[in-house]
mmCIF file of C-alpha atoms in Angstrom:
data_model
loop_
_atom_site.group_PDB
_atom_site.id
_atom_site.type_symbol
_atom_site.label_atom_id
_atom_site.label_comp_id
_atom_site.label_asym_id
_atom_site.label_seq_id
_atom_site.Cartn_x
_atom_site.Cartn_y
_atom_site.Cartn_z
ATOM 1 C CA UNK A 1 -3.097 -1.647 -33.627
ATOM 2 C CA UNK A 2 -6.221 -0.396 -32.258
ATOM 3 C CA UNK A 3 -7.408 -3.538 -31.877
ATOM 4 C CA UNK A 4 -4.761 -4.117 -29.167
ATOM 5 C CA UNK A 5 -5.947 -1.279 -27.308
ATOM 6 C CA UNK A 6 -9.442 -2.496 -27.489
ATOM 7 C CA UNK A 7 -8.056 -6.022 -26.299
ATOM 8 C CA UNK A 8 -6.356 -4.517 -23.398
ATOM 9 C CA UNK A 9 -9.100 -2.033 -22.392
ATOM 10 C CA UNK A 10 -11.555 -5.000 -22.209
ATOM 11 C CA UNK A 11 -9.404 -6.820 -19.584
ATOM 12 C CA UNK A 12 -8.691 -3.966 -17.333
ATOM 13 C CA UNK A 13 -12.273 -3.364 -17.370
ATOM 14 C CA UNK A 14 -13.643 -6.715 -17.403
ATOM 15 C CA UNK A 15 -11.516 -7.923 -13.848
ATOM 16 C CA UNK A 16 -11.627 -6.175 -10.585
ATOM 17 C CA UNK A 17 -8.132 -6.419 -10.687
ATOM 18 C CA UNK A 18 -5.585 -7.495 -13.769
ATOM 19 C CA UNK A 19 -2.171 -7.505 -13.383
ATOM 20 C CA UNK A 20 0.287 -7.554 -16.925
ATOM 21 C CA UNK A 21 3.204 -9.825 -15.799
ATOM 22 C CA UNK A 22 6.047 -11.446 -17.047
ATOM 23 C CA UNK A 23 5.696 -15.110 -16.626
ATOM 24 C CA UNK A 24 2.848 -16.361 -14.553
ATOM 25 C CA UNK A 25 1.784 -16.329 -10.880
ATOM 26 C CA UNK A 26 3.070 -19.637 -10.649
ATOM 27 C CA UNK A 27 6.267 -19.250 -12.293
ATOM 28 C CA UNK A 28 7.133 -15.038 -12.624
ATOM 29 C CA UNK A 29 10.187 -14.848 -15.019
ATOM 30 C CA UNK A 30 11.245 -11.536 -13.431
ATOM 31 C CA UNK A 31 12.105 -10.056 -9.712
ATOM 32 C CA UNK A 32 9.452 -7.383 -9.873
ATOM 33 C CA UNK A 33 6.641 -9.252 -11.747
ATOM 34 C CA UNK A 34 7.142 -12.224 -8.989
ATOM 35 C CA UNK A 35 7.227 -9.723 -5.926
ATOM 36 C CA UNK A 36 4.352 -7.786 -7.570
ATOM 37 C CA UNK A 37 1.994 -10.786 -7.854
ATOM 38 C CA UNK A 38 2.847 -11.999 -4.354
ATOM 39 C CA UNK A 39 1.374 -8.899 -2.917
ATOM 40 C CA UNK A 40 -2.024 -9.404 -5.195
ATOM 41 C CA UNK A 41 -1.875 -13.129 -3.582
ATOM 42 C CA UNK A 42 -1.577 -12.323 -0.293
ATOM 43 C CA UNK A 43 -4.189 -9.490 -0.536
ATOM 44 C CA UNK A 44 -6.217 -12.723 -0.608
ATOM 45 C CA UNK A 45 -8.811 -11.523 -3.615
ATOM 46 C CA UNK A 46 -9.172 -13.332 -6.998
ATOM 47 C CA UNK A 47 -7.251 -11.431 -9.924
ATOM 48 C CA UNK A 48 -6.829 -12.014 -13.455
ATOM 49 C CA UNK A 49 -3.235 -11.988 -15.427
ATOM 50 C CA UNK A 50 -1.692 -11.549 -18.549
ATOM 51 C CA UNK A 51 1.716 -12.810 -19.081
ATOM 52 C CA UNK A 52 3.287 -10.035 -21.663
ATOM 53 C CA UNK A 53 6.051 -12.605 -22.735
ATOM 54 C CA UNK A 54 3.599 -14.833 -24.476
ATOM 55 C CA UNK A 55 1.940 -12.245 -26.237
ATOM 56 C CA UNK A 56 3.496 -10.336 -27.849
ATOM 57 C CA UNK A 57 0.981 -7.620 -29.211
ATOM 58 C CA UNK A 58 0.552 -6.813 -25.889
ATOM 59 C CA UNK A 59 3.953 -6.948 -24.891
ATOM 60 C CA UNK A 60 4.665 -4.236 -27.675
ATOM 61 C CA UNK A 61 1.666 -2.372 -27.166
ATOM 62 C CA UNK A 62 0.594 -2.061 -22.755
ATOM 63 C CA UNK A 63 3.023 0.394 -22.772
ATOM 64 C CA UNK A 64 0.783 2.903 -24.914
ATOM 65 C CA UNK A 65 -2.271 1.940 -23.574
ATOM 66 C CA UNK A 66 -1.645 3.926 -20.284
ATOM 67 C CA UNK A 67 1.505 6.010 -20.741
ATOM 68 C CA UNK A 68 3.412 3.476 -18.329
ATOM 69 C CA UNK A 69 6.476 2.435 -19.867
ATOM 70 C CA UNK A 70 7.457 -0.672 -17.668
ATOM 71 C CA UNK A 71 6.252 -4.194 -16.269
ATOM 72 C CA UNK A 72 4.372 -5.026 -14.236
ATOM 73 C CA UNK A 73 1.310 -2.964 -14.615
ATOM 74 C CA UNK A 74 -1.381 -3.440 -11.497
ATOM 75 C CA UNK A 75 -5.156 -2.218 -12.413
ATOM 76 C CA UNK A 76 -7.742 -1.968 -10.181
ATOM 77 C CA UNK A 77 -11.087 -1.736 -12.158
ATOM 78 C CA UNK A 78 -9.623 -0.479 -15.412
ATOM 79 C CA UNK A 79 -7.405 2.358 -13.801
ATOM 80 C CA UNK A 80 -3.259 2.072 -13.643
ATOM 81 C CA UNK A 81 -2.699 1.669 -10.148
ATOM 82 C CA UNK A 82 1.349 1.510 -10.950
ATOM 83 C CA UNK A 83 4.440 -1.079 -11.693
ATOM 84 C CA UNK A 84 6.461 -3.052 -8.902
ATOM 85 C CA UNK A 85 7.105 -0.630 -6.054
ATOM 86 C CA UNK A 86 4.148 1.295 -5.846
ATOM 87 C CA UNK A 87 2.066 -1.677 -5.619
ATOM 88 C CA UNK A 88 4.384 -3.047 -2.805
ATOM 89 C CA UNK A 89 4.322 0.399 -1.269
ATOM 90 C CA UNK A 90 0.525 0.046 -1.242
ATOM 91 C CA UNK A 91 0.580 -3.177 0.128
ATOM 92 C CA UNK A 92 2.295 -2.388 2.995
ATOM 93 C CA UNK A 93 0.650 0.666 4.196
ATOM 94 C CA UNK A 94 -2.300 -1.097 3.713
ATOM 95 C CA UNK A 95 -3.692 0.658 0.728
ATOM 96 C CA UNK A 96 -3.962 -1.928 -1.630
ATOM 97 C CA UNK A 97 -6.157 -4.470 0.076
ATOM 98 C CA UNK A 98 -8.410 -1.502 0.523
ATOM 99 C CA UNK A 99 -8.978 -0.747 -3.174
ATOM 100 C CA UNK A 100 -8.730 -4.263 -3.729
ATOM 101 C CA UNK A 101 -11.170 -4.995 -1.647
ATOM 102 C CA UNK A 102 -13.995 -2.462 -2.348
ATOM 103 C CA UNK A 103 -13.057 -3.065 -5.771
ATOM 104 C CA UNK A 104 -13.959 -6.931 -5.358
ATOM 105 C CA UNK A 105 -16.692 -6.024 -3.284
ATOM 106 C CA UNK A 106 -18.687 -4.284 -6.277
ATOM 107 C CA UNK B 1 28.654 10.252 -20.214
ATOM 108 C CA UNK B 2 27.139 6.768 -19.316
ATOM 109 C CA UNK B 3 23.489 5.976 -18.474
ATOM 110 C CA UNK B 4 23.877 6.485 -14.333
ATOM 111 C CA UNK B 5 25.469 9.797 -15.136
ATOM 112 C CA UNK B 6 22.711 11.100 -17.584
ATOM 113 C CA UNK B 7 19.696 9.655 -15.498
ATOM 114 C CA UNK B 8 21.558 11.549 -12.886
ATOM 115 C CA UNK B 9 21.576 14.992 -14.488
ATOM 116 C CA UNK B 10 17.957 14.827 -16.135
ATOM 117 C CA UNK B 11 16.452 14.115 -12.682
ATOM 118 C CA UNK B 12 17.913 17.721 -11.616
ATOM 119 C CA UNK B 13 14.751 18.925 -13.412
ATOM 120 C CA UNK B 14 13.108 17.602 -10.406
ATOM 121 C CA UNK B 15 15.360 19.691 -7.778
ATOM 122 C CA UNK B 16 16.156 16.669 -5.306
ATOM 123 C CA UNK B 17 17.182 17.137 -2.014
ATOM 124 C CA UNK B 18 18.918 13.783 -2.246
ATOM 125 C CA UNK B 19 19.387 11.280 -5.203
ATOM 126 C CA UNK B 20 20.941 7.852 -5.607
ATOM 127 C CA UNK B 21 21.203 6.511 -9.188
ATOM 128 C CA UNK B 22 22.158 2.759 -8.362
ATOM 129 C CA UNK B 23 23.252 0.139 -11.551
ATOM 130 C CA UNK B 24 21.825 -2.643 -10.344
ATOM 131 C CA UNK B 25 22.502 -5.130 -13.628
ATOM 132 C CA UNK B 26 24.991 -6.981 -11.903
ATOM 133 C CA UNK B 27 22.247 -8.554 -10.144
ATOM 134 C CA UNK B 28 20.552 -9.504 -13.442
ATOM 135 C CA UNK B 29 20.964 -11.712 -16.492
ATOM 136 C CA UNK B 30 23.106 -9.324 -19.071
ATOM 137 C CA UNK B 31 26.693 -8.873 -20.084
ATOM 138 C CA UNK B 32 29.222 -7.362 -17.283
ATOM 139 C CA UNK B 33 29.500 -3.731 -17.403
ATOM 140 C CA UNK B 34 25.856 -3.325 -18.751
ATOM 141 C CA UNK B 35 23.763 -0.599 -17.603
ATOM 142 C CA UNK B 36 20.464 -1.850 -18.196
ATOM 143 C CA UNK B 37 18.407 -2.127 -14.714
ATOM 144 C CA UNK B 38 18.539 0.727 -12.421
ATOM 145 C CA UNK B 39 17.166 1.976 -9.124
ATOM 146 C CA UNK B 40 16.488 5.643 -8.541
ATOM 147 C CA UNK B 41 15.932 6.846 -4.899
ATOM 148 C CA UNK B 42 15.020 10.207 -5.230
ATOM 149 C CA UNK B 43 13.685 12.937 -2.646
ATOM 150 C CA UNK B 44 12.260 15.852 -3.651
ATOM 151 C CA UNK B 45 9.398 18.431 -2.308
ATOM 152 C CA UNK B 46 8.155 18.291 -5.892
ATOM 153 C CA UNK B 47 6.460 15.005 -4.789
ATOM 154 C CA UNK B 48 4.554 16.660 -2.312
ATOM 155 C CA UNK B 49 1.041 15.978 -2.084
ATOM 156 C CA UNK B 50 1.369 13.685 -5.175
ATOM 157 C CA UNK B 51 0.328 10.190 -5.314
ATOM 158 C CA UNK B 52 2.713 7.752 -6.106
ATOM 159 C CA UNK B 53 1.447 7.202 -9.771
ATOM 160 C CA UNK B 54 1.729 11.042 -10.220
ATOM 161 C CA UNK B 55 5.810 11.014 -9.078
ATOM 162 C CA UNK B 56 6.620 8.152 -10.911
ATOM 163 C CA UNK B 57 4.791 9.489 -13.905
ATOM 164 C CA UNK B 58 7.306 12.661 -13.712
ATOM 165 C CA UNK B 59 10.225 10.515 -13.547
ATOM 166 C CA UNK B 60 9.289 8.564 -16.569
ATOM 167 C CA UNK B 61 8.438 11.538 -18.095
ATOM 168 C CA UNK B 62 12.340 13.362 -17.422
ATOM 169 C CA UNK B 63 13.547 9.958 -18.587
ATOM 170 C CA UNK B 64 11.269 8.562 -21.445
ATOM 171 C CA UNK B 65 14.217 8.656 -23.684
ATOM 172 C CA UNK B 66 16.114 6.421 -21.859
ATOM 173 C CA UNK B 67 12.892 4.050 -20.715
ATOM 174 C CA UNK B 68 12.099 4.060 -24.087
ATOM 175 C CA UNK B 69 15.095 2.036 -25.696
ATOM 176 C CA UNK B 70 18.480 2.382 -23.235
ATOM 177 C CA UNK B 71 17.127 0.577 -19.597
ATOM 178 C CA UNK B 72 15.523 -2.539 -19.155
ATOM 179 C CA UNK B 73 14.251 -1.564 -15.422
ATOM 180 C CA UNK B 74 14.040 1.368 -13.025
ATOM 181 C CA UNK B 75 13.110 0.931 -9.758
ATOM 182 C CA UNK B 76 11.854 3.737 -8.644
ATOM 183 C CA UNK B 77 11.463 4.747 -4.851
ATOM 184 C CA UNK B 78 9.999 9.000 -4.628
ATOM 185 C CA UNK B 79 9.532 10.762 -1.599
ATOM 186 C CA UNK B 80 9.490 14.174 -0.132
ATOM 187 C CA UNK B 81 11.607 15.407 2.405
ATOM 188 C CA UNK B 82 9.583 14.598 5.648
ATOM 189 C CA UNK B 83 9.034 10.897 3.972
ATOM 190 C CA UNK B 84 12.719 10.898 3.792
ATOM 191 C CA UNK B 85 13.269 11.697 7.416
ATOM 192 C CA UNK B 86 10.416 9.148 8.381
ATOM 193 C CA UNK B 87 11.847 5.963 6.414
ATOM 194 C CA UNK B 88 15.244 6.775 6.435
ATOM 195 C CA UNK B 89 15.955 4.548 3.359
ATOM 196 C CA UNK B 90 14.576 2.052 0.154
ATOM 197 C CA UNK B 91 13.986 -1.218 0.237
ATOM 198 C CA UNK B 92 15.966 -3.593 -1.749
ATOM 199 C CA UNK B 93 15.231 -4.610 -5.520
ATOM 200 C CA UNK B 94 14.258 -8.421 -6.098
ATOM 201 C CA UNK B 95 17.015 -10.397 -7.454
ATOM 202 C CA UNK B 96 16.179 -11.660 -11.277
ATOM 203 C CA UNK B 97 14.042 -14.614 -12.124
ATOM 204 C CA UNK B 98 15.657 -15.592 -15.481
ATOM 205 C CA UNK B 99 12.878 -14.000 -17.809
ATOM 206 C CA UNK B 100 14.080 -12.609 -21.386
ATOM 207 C CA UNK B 101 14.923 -9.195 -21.632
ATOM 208 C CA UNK B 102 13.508 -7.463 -24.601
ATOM 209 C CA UNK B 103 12.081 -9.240 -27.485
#
């Protein structure tokens, strides 16, 4: 169990940006996953993924991890930045390519 | 009382100006009549000066008995009264893309 945690910690720490998914960017098995991703691909920046259906541990366990009970999960150098519609909100106020960028940038 | 209705009276905690509690699972892969993915539109001065991350937590929080087991989704869509006024409205949820519900 705590080795989950561990697991997830080290992605959301080790990429700029890490987004937990259903399905993949290529093929999202959900509405909000596959809206969510679009807005990390059109941000333009390189981001990592985890698709929660084919992994179960962390399907069971991302909730926990940051008190966020829902996919997707967006982070931005290891901190929740939110699910479906506060990335999308970001996105379009212009927000998210900000953090995304800085957080690239370091 | 159903799901929309109970959603509906624990977000009174949050004193909303205005509140839509939308089932949505008709657009989605589950039985008719289910109430499994929802969309909350909810306007409240609590909110103020709040990031987004911050109102949705509260919402999860009033309804982490329900996200933890009953719903499959919640879209979620906070703002305060002069966001209200500014946007006038939510955008629309994505339809479904097939994936499994829960495992």
């Amino acid at each position: 169990m705590t080795d989950v945690l561990e697991r997830i910690g080290e992605q959301v720490k080790g990429n700029a940006v890490m987004i937990y998914m259903k399905g993949t960017p290529q093929f999202p098995q959900c509405g909000f996953s596959g809206r969510t991703v679009e807005a990390l691909k059109q941000v333009g920046k390189e981001f990592a993924y985890c698709n929660v259906l084919a992994d179960a541990e962390i399907f069971e366990n991302l909730p926990r991890y940051a008190d966020w009970p829902t996919f997707p999960q967006v982070y931005v150098k290891g901190e929740l930045i939110g699910g479906c519609d506060i990335t999308l909100e970001m996105f379009e106020n212009g927000d998210l390519k900000k953090m995304i960028d800085e957080a690239s940038a370091s | 009382m159903n799901t929309q209705e109970v959603i509906t009276k624990k977000l009174q905690t949050l004193s909303p100006e205005h509140l839509e509690v939308i089932n949505e699972s008709h657009m989605h892969n589950v039985p008719e009549g289910s109430e499994s993915h929802f969309k909350v539109v909810i306007v409240s001065d609590a909110f103020k000066d709040k990031m987004l991350i911050a109102r949705h937590r509260l919402v999860n929080k009033a309804l982490q008995e329900e996200l933890s087991g009953g719903i499959h989704a919640l879209a979620l869509h906070t703002m305060t009264m002069d966001e209200w006024f500014e946007k006038g409205n939510a955008p629309e949820s994505p339809p479904c893309l097939g994936g499994s519900s829960k495992k």
